[in-house]
PDB file of C-alpha atoms in Angstrom:
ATOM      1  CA  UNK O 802     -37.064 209.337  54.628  1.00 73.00           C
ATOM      2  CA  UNK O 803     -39.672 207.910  57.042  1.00 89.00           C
ATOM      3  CA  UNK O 804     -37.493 207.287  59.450  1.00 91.00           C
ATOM      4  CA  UNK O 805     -35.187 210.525  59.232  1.00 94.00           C
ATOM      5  CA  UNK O 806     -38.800 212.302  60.168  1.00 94.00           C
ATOM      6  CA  UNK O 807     -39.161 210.436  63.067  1.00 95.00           C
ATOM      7  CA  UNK O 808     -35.647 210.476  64.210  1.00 96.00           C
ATOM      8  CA  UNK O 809     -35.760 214.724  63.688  1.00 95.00           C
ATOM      9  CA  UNK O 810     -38.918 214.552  65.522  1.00 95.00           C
ATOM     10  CA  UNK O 811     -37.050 212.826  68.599  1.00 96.00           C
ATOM     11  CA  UNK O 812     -34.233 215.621  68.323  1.00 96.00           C
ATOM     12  CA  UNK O 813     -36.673 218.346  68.002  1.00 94.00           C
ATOM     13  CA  UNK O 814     -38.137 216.702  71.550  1.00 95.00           C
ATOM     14  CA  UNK O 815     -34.988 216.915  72.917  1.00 95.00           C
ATOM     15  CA  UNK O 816     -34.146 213.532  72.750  1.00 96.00           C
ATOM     16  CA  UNK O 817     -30.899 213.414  70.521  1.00 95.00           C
ATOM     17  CA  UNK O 818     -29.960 210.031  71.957  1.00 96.00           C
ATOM     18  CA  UNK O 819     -32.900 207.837  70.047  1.00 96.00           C
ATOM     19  CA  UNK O 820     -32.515 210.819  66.971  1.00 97.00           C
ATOM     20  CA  UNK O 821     -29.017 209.072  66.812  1.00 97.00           C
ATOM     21  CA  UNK O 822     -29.798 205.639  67.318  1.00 97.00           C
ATOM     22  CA  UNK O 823     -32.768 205.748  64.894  1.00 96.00           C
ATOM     23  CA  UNK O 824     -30.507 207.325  62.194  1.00 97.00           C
ATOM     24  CA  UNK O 825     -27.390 204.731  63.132  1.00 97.00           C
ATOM     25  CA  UNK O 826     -29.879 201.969  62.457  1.00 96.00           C
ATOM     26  CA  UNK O 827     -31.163 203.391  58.959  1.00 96.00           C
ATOM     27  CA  UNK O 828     -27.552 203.652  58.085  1.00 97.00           C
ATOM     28  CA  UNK O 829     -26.756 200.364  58.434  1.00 96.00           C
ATOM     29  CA  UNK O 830     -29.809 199.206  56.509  1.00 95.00           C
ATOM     30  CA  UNK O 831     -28.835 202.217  53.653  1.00 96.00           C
ATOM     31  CA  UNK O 832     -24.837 203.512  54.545  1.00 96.00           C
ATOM     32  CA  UNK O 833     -25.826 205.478  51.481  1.00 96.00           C
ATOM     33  CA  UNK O 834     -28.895 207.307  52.437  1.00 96.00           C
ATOM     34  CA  UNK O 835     -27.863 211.515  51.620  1.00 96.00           C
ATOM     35  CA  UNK O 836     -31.443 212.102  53.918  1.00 96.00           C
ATOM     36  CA  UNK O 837     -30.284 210.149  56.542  1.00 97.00           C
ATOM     37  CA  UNK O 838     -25.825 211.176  56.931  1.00 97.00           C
ATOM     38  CA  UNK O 839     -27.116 214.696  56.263  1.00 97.00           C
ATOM     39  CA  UNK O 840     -29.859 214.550  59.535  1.00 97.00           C
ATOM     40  CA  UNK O 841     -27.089 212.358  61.491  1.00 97.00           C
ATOM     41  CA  UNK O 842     -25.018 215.397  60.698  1.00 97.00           C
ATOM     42  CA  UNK O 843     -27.067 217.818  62.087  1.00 96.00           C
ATOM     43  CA  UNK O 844     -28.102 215.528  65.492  1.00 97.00           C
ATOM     44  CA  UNK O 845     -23.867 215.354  66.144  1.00 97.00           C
ATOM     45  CA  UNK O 846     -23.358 218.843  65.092  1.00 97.00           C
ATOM     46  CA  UNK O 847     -25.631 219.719  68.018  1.00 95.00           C
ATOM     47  CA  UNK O 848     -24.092 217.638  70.538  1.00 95.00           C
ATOM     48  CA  UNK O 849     -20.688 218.882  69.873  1.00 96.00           C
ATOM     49  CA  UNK O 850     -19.169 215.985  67.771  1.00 97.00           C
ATOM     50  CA  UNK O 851     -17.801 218.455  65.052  1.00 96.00           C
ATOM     51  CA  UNK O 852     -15.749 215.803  63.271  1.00 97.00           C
ATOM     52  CA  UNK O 853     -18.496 213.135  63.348  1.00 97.00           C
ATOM     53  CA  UNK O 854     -20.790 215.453  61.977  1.00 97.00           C
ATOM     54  CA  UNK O 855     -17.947 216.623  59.494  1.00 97.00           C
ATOM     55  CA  UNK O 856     -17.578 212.679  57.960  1.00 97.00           C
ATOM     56  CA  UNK O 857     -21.303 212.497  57.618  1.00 97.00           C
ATOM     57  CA  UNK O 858     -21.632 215.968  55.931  1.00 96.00           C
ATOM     58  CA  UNK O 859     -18.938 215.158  53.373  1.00 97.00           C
ATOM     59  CA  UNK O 860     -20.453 211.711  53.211  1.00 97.00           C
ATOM     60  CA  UNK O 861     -23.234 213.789  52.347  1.00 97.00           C
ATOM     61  CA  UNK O 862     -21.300 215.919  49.163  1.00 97.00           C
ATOM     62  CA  UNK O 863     -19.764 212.409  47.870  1.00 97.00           C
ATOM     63  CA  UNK O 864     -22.937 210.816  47.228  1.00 96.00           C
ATOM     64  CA  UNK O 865     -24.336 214.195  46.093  1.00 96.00           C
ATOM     65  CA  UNK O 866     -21.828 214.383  43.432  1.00 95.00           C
ATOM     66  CA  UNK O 867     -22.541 210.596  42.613  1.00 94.00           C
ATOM     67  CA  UNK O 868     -26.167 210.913  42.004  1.00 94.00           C
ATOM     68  CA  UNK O 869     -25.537 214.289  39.829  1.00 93.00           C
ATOM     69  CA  UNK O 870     -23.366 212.286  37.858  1.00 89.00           C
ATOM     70  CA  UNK O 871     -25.394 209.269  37.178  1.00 86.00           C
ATOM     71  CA  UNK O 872     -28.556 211.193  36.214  1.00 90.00           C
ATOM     72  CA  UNK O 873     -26.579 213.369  34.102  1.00 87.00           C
ATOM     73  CA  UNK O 874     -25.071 210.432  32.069  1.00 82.00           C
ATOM     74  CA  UNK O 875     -28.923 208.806  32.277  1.00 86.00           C
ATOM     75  CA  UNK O 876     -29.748 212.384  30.374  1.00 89.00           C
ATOM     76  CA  UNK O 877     -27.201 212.010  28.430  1.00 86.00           C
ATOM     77  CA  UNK O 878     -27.924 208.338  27.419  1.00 85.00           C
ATOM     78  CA  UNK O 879     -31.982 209.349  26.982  1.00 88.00           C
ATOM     79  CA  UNK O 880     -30.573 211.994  24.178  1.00 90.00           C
ATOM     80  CA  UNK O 881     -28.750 209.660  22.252  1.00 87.00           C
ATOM     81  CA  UNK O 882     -31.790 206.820  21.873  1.00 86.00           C
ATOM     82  CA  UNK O 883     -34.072 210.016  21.016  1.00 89.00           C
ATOM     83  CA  UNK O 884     -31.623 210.431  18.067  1.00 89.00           C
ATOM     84  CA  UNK O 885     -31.110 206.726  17.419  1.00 88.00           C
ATOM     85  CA  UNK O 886     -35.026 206.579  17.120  1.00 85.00           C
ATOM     86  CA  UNK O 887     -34.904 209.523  14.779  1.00 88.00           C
ATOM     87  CA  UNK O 888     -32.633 207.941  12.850  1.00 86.00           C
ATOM     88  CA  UNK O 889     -33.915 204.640  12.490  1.00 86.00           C
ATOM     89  CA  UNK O 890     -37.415 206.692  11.845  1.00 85.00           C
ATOM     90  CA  UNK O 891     -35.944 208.103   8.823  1.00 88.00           C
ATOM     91  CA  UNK O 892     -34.564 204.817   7.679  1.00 86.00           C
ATOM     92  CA  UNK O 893     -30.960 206.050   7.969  1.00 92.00           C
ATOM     93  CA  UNK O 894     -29.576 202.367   9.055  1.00 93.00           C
ATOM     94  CA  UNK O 895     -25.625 204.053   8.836  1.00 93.00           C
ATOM     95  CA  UNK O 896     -26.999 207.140  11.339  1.00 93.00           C
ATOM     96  CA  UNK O 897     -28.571 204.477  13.725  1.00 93.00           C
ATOM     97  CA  UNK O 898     -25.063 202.696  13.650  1.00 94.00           C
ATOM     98  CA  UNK O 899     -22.793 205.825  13.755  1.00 94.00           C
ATOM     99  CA  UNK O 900     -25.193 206.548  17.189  1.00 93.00           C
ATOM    100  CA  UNK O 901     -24.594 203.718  18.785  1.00 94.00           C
ATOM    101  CA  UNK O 902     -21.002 203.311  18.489  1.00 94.00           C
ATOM    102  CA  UNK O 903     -21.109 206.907  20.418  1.00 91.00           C
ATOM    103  CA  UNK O 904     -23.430 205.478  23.222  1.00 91.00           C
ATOM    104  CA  UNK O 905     -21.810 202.260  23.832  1.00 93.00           C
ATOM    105  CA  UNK O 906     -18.824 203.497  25.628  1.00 90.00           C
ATOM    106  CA  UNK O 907     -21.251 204.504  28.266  1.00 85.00           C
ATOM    107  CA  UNK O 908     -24.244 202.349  28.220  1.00 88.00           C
ATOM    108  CA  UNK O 909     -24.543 199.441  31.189  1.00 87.00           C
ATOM    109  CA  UNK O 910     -23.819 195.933  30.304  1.00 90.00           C
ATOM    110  CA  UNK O 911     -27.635 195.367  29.523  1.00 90.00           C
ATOM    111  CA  UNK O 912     -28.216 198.444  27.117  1.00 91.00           C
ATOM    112  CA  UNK O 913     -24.927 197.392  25.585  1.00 92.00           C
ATOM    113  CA  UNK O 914     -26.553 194.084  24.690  1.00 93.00           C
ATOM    114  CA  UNK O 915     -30.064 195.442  23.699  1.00 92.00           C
ATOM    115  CA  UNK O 916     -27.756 197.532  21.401  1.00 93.00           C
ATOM    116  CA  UNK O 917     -26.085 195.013  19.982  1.00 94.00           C
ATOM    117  CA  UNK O 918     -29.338 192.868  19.226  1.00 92.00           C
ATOM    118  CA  UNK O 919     -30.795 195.971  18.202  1.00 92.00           C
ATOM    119  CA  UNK O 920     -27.756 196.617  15.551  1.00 93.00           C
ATOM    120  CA  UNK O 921     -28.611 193.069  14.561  1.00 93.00           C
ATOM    121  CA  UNK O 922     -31.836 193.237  13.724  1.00 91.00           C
ATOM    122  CA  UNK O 923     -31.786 196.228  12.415  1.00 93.00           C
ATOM    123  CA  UNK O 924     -29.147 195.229   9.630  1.00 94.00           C
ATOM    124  CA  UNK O 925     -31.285 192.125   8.750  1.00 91.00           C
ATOM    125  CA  UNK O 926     -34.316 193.821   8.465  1.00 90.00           C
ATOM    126  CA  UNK O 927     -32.155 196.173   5.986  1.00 93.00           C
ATOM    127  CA  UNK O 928     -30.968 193.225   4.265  1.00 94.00           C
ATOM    128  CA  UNK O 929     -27.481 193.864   5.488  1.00 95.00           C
ATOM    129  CA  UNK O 930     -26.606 190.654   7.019  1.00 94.00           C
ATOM    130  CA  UNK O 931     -23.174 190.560   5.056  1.00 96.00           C
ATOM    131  CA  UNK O 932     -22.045 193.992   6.928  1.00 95.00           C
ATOM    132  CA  UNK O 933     -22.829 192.364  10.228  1.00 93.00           C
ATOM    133  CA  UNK O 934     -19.956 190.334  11.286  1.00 95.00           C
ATOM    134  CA  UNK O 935     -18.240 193.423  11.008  1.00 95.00           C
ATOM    135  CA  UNK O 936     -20.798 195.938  12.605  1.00 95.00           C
ATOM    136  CA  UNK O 937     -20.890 193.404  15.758  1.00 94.00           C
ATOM    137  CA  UNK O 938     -17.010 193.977  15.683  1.00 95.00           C
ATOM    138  CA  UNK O 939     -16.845 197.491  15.583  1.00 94.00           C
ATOM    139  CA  UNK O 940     -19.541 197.931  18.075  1.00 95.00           C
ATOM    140  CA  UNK O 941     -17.650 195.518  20.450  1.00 94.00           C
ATOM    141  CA  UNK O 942     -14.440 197.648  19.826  1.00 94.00           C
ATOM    142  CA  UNK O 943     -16.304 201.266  20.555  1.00 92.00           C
ATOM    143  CA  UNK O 944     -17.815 199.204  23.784  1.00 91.00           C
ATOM    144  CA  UNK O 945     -14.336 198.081  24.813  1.00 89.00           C
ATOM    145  CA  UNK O 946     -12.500 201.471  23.934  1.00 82.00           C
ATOM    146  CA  UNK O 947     -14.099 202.926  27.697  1.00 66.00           C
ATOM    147  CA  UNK O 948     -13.432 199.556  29.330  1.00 52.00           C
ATOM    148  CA  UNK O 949     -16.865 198.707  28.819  1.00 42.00           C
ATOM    149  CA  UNK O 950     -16.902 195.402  27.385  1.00 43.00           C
TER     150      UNK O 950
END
């Protein structure tokens, strides 16, 4: 962001030539910076370079859309511990398990294991440990069902 506000500064100045190279450079260190396509948008835009400015606008939409989408499935995900938690608070072992068959289609490699472990322990603790084997199993399965696993 730092160095979009410098690079605007240069363009407001009237120097669109180091407001370009200033933003070039950040893009190579981040090519997916939203700050810095949409202000290298704006700097071509003004010199005339319609479809450069174009690609870096819809650059600019893509990883919009991408960043919506992973913060609403990181809502999404935050919802369905809250009601794991509830769950387990209520000492409903079979709700805690029904919960995180749902999540693990979409839960990263290392919540998928911190879910498994968590299964674990939580049958154990229920003295369950003969339902496990199979638990593990069907967790695995729900996990794999998305591609997941």
């Amino acid at each position: 962001v730092d160095l979009s506000f410098r690079a605007m500064i240069h363009f407001d100045d009237g120097d669109a030539e180091s407001a370009r190279a200033l933003l070039e450079e950040g893009l190579a260190l981040d090519p997916n910076s939203i700050v810095l396509h949409n202000a290298l948008s704006r700097v071509l835009a003004a010199a005339g370079e319609t479809d450069q400015a174009q690609l870096h606008s819809s650059r600019v939409e893509e990883l919009q859309r991408e960043l919506s989408k992973t913060e609403t499935s990181q809502m999404r995900v935050a919802a369905q511990v809250f009601e794991i938690n509830r769950s387990l608070q209520a000492g409903d072992v079979d709700g805690c398990r029904e919960r995180i068959l749902r999540l693990l289609p979409e839960a990263d490699e290392e919540l998928r294991e911190q879910l498994y472990g968590f299964l674990d322990s939580l049958f154990r603790r229920a003295g369950r440990e003969a339902e496990l084997p199979a638990v593990l199993q069907e967790a695995r399965a729900a996990a794999a069902a998305r591609g997941k696993d």
